[in-house]
Short mmCIF file of C-alpha atoms in Angstrom, two decimals:
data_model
loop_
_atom_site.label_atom_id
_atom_site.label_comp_id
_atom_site.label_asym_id
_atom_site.label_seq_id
_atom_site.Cartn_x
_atom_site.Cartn_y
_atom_site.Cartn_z
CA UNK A 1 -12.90 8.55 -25.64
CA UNK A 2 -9.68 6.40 -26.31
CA UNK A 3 -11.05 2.86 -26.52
CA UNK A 4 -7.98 1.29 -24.66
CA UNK A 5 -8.89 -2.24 -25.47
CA UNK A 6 -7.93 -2.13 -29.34
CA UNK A 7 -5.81 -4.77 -29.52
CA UNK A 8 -2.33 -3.62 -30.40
CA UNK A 9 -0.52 -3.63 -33.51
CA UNK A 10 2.55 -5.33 -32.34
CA UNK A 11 3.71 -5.83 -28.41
CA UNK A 12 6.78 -5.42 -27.17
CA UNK A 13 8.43 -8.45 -25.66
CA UNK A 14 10.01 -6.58 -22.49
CA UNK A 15 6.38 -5.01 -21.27
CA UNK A 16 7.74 -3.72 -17.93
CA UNK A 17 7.25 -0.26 -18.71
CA UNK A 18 3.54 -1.35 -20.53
CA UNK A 19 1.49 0.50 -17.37
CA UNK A 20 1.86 1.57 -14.32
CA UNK A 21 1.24 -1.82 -12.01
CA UNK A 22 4.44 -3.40 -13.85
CA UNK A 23 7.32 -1.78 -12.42
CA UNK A 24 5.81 -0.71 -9.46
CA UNK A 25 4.19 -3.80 -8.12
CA UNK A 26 7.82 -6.11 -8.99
CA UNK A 27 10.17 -3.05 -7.76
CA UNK A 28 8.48 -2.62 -4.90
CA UNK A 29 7.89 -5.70 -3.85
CA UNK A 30 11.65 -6.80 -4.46
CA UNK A 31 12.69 -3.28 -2.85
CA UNK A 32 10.57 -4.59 0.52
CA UNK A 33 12.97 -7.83 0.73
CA UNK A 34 15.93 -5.77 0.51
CA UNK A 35 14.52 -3.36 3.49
CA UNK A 36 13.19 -5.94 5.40
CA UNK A 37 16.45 -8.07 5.40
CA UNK A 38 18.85 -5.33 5.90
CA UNK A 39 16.15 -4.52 8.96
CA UNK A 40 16.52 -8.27 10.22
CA UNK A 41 20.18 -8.59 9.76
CA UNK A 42 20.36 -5.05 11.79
CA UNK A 43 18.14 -6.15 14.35
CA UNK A 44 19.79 -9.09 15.25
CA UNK A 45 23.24 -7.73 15.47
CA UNK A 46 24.56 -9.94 12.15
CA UNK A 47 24.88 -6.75 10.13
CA UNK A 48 25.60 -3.33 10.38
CA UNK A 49 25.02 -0.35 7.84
CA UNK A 50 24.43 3.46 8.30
CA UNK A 51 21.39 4.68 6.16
CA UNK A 52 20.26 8.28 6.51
CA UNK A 53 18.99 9.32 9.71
CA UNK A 54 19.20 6.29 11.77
CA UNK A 55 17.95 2.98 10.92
CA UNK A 56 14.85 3.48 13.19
CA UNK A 57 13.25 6.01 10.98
CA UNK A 58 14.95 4.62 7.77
CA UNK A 59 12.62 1.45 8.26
CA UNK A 60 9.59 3.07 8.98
CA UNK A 61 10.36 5.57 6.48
CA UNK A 62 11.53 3.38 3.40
CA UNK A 63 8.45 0.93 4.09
CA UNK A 64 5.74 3.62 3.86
CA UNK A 65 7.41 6.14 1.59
CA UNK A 66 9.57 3.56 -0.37
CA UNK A 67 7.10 0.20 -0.75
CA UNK A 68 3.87 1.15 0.16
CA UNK A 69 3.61 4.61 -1.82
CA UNK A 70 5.15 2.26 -5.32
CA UNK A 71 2.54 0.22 -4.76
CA UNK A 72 0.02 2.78 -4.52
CA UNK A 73 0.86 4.73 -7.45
CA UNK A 74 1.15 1.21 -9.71
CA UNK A 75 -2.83 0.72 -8.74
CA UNK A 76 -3.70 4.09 -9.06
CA UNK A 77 -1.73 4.77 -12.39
CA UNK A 78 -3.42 1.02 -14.11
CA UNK A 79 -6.97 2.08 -12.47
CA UNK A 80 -7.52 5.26 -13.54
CA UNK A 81 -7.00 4.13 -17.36
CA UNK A 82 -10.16 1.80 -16.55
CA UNK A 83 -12.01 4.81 -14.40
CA UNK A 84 -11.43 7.30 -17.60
CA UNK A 85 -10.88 4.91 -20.35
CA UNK A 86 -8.04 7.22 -21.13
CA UNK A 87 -4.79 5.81 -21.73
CA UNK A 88 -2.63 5.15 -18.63
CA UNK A 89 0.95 6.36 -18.33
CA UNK A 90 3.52 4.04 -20.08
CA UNK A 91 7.10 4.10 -22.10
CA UNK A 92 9.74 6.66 -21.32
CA UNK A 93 7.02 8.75 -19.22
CA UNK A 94 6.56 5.93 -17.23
CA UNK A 95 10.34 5.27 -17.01
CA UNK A 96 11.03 8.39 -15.69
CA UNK A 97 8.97 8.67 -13.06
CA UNK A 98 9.79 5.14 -11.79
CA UNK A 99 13.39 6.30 -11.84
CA UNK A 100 12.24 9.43 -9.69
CA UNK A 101 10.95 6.43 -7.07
CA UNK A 102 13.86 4.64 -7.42
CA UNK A 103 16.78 7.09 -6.74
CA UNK A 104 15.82 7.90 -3.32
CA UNK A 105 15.61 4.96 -2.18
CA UNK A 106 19.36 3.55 -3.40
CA UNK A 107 20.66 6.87 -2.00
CA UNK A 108 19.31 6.69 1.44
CA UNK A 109 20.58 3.32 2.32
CA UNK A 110 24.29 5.16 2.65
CA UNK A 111 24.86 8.49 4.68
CA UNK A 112 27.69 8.98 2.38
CA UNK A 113 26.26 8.93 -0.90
CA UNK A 114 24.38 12.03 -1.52
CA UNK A 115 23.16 14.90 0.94
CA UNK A 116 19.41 14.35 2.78
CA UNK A 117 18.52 17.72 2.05
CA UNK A 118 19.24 16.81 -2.20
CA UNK A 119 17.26 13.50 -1.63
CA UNK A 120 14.38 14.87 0.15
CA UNK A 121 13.77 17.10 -2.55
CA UNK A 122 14.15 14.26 -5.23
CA UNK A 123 11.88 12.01 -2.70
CA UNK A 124 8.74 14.22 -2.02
CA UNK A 125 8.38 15.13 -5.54
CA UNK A 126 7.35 11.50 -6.21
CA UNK A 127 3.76 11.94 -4.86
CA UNK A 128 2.27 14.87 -6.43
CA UNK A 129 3.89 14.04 -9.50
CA UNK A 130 1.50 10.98 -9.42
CA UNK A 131 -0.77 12.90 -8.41
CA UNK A 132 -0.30 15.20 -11.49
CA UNK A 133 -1.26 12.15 -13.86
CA UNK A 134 -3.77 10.66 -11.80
CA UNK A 135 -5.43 14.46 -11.74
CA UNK A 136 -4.80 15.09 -15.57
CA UNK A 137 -7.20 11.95 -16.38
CA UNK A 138 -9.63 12.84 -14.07
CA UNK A 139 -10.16 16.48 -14.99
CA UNK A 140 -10.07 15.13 -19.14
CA UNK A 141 -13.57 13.43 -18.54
CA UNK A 142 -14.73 15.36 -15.55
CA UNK A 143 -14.99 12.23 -13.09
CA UNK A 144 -14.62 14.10 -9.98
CA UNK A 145 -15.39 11.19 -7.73
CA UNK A 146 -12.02 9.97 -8.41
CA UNK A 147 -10.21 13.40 -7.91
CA UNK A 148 -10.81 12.57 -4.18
CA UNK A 149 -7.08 10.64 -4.50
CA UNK A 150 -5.39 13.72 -5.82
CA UNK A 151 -5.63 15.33 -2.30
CA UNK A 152 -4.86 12.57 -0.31
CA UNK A 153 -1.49 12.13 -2.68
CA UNK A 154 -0.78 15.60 -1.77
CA UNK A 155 -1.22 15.03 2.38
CA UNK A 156 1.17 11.98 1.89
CA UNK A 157 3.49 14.67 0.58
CA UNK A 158 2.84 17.08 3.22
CA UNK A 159 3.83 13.99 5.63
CA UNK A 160 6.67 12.87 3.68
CA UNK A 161 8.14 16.46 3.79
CA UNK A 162 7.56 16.91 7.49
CA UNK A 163 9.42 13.78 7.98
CA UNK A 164 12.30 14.58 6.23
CA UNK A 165 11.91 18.51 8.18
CA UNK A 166 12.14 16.68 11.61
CA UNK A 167 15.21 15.21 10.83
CA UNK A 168 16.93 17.92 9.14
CA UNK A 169 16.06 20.07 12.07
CA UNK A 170 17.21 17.54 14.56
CA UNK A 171 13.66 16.95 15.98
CA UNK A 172 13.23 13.11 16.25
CA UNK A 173 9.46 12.97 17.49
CA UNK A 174 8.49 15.62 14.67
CA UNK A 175 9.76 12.86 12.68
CA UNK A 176 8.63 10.01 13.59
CA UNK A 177 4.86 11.72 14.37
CA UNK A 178 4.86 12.17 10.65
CA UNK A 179 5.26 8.43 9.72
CA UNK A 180 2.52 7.70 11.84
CA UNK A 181 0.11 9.84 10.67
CA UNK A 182 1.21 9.07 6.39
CA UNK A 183 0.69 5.22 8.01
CA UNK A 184 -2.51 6.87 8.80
CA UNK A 185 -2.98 8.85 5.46
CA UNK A 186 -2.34 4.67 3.67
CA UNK A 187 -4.51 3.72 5.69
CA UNK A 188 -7.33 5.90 4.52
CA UNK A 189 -6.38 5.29 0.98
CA UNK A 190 -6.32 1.38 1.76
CA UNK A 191 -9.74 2.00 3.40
CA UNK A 192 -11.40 3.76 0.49
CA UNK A 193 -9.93 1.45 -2.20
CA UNK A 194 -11.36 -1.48 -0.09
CA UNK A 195 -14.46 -0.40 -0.16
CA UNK A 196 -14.53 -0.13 -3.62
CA UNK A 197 -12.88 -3.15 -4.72
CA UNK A 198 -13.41 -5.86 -1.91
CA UNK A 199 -17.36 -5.62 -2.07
CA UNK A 200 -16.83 -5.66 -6.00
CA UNK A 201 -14.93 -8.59 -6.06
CA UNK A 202 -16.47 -10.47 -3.74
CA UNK A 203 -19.73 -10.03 -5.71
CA UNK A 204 -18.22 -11.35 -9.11
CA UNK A 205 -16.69 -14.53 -7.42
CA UNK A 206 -18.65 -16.04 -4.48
CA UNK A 207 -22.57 -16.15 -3.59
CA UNK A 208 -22.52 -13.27 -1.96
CA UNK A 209 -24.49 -10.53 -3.59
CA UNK A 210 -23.24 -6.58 -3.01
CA UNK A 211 -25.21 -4.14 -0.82
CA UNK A 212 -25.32 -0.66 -1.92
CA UNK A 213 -22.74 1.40 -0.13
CA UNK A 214 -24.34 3.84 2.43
CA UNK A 215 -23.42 7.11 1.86
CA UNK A 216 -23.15 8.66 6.01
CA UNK A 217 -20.73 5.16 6.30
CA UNK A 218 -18.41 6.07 3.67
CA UNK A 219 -17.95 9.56 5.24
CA UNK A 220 -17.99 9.23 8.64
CA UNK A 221 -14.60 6.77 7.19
CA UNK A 222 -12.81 9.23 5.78
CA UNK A 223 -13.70 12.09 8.60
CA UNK A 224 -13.14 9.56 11.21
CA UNK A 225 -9.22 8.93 10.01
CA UNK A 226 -8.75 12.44 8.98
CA UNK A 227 -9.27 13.23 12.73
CA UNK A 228 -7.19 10.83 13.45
CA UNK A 229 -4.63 11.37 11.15
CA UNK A 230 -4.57 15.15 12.74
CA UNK A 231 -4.53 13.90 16.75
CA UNK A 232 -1.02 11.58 15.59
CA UNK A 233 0.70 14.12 13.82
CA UNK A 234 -0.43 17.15 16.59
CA UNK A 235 0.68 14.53 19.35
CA UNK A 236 -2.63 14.49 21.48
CA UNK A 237 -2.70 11.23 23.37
CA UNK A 238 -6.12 11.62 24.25
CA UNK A 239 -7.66 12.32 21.30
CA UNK A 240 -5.92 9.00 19.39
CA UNK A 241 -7.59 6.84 22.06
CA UNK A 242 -10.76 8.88 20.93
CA UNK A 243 -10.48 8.55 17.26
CA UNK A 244 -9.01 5.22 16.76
CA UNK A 245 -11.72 3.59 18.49
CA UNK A 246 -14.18 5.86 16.52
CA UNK A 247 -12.30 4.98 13.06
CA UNK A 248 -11.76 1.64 13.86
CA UNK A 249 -15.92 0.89 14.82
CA UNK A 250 -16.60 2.34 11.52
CA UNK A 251 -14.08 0.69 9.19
CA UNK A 252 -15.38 -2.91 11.12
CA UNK A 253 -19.17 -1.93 10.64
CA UNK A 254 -17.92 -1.28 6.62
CA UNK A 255 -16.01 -4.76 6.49
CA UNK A 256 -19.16 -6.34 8.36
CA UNK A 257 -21.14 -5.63 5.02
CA UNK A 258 -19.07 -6.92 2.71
CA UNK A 259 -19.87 -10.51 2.73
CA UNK A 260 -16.77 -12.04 4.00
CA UNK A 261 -17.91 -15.03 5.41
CA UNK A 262 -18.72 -16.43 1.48
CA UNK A 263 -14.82 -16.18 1.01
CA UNK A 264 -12.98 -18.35 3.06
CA UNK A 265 -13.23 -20.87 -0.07
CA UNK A 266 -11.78 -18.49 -2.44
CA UNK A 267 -7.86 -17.68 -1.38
CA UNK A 268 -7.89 -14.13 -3.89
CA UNK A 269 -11.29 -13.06 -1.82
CA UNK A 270 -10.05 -14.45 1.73
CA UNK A 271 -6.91 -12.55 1.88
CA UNK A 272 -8.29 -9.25 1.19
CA UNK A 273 -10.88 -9.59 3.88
CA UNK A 274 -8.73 -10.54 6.34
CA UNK A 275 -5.94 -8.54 5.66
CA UNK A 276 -8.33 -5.51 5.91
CA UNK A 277 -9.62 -6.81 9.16
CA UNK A 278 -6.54 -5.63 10.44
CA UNK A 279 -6.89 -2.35 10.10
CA UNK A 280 -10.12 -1.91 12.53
CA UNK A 281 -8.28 -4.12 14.93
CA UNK A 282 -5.03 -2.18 15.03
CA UNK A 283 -7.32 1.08 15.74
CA UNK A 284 -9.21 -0.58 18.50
CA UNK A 285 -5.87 -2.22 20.19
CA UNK A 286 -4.00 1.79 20.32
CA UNK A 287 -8.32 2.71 21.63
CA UNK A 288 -7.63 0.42 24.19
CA UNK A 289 -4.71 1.09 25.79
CA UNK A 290 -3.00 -1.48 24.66
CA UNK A 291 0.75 -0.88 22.66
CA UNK A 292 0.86 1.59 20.34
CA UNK A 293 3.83 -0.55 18.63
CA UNK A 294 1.77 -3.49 17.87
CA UNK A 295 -1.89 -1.77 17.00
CA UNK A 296 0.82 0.23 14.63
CA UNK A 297 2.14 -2.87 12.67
CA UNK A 298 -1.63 -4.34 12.75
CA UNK A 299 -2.08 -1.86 10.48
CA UNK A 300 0.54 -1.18 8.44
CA UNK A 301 1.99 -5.22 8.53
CA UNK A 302 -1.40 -6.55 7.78
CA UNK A 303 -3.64 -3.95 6.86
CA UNK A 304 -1.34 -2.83 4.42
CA UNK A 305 1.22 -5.66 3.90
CA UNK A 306 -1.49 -7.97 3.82
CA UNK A 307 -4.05 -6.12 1.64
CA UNK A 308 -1.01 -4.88 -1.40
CA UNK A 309 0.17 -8.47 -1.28
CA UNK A 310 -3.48 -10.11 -2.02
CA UNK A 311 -4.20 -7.07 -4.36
CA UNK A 312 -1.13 -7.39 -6.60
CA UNK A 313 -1.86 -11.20 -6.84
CA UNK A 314 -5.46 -10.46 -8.77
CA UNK A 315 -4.51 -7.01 -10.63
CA UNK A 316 -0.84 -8.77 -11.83
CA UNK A 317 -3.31 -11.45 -13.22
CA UNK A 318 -6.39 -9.62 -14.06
CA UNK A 319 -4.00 -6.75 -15.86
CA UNK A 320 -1.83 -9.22 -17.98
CA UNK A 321 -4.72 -10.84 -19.41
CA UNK A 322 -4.87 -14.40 -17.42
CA UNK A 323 -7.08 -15.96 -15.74
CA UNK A 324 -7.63 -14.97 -12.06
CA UNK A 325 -6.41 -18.16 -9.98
CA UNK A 326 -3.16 -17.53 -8.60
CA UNK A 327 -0.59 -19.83 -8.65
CA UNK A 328 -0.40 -22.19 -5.63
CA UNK A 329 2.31 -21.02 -3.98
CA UNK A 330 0.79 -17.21 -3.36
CA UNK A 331 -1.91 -19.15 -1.32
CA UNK A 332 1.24 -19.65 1.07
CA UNK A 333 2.09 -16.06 0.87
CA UNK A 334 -1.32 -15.28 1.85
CA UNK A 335 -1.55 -17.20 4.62
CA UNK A 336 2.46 -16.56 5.69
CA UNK A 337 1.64 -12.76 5.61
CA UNK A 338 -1.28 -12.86 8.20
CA UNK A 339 0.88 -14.97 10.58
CA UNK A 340 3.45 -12.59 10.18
CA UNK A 341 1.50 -9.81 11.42
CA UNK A 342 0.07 -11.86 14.05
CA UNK A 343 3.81 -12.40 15.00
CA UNK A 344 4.12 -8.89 14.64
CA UNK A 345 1.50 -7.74 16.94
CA UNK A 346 2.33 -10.49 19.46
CA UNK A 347 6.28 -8.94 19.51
CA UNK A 348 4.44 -5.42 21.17
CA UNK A 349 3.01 -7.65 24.02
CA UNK A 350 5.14 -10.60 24.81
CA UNK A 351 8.04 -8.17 25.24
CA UNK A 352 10.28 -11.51 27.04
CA UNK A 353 10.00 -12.91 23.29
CA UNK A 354 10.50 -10.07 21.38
CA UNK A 355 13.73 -10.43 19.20
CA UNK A 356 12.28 -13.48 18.26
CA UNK A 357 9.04 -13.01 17.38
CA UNK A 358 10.44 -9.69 15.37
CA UNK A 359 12.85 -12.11 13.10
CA UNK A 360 9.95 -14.51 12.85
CA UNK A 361 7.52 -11.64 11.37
CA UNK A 362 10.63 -10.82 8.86
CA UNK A 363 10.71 -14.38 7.82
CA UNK A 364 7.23 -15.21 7.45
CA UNK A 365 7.10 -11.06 4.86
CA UNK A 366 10.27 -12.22 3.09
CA UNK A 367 8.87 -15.96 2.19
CA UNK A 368 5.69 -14.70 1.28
CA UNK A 369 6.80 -11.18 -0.70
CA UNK A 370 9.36 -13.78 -1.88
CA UNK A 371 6.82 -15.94 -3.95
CA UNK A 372 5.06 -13.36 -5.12
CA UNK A 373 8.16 -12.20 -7.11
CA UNK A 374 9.21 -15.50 -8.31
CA UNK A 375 5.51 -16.52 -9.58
CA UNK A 376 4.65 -12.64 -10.97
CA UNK A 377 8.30 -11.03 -11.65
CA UNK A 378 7.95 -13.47 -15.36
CA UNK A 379 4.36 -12.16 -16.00
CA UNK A 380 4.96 -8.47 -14.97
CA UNK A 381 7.77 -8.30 -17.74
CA UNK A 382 5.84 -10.13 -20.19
CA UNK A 383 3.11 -8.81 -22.68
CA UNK A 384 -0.50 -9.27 -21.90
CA UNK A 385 -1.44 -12.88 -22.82
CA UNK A 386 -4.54 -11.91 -24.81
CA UNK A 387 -2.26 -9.64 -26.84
CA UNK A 388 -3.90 -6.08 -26.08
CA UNK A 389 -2.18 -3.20 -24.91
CA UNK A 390 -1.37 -2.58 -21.18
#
């Protein structure tokens, strides 16, 4: 096995393209401000521009498929070299895929500039070419409890490419059914990444000592949000209600065990936990009855906003070789990120305030996505501290 932790010979001085968590943390996380503020400047009538499809989908679609997904693939792509101890993707490789990210999402911001049809194909290729790497690492050392990511890559593809069929075929709920249930798909991935890391960390830096995962707990999560996943896309009202307030009593009872309440001293431990708590809540607002629109954005604005935000903030540090206190400023961010979503979430219900409590959840993202490139962009295009490799 490739012992990854020889220190190198000589490290480059521009390390972007070092591992997978470089480019794809600082890209994405720059590529959200530009979304989000062409979103806000939309939304409140001070600028117009005519991306793909209609701006509508173009948000919901650029922020799952373009942000979230980068970010996804950056963790996956750095963690699987520590799963395998086999040499994550890096250099031109690297490169090249990132560039495969990239394109799509330049091109969609104009109508003009390329057909949807070309894009889509360049778009959904993205996925289950991570998936490719990811799968290739696994199979080399025959660690086939981390394959389980390899599907779930490939059902964000199959959601992706539905998304792009609905509106290519002119069918606007096929469409937007789709970006629910890949929110859904994140969501799972979020859910089983928590549960692996949160507990973990929380062990290593608080009092709090980690309880053995129960096995019927960790499946009845996936099942739970597979079913749900499948009642979004399919459209069955009934069944959501159903499954989100299944999913979202198990993914609480999970976070229940995890020891949050030895964090709140700790701002890297904090705003995991509390970002994931807004997963289970989003689930049990759509159980309830209450809007779909802002259980939605509990999910995806905090859940997943929330929970890539307070994750890039230890891996950026952990990964580059420094010590894991984050600069005093991302405290902000963390705490700017969960009022943002409860902004967010209070925009679905307090419909009189809406515009404004919409702008306000921009601001409080851009601030806080803000920091985190001004305090990480330096480090995540700067060699490792300790001088090894990655």
């Amino acid at each position: 096995m490739l012992n990854i932790d020889d220190p190198a010979q000589v490290q480059p001085k521009f390390a972007l393209f070092n591992l997978g968590f470089r480019p794809f943390f600082l890209f994405a996380s720059l590529f959200s401000l530009i979304a989000l503020g062409l979103w806000g400047g939309l939304f409140s009538g001070k600028l117009s521009f005519s991306p793909h499809g209609n701006p509508i989908w173009w948000h919901g679609h650029e922020m799952l498929f373009g942000f979230v997904t980068a970010v996804i693939a950056g963790f996956l792509l750095t963690a699987v070299q520590n799963w395998t101890g086999q040499k994550g993707l890096s250099g031109g490789k690297l490169a090249l895929l990132f560039l495969l990210w990239l394109a799509p999402r330049v091109l969609l911001i104009n109508q003009n500039w390329a057909p949807l049809a070309l894009i889509a194909v360049i778009d959904i290729l993205f996925a289950p070419m991570t998936a490719l790497v990811l799968g290739i690492s696994v199979y080399r050392v025959k660690q086939w409890k981390n394959f389980i990511f390899v599907p779930i890559l490939l059902l964000l593809t199959i959601t992706n490419a539905l998304s792009y069929y609905g509106l290519l075929s002119q069918n606007p709920l096929m469409a937007n059914s789709a970006l629910h249930g890949a929110a859904l798909v994140i969501a799972m991935i979020v859910a089983l990444l928590g549960g692996r890391v949160i507990p973990f960390f929380t062990d290593r830096a608080s009092d709090w000592h980690r309880k053995e995962a129960l096995p019927w707990l960790e499946k009845l999560t996936f099942i739970s949000l597979s079913l749900m996943i499948i009642a979004v896309t399919s459209q069955q009202a009934t069944l959501v209600k159903i499954f989100a307030a299944l999913s979202g009593v198990i993914l609480l009872l999970r976070w229940a065990r995890w020891g949050w309440q030895y964090t709140l001293k700790v701002p890297l431990l904090w705003s995991l936990h509390f970002s994931y708590l807004f997963i289970p809540v989003g689930l049990l607002m759509i159980s309830a009855g209450l809007s779909f629109s802002a259980g939605f954005h509990a999910i995806t604005v905090g859940g997943m906003g929330g929970m890539i935000l307070a994750m890039m903030a230890r891996v950026s540090l952990g990964h580059t070789g420094r010590s894991l206190t984050p600069p005093k400023s991302m405290i902000l961010g963390f705490g700017l990120i969960l009022l943002g979503t409860i902004l967010r979430i209070a925009a679905g219900i307090v419909l009189s305030l809406y515009l404004e409590l919409i702008i306000a959840a921009i601001i409080c993202w851009l601030t806080a996505f803000g920091i985190f490139c001004i305090a990480y962009g330096p480090l995540l295009c700067k060699p490792r501290a300790d001088g090894r490799p990655g």
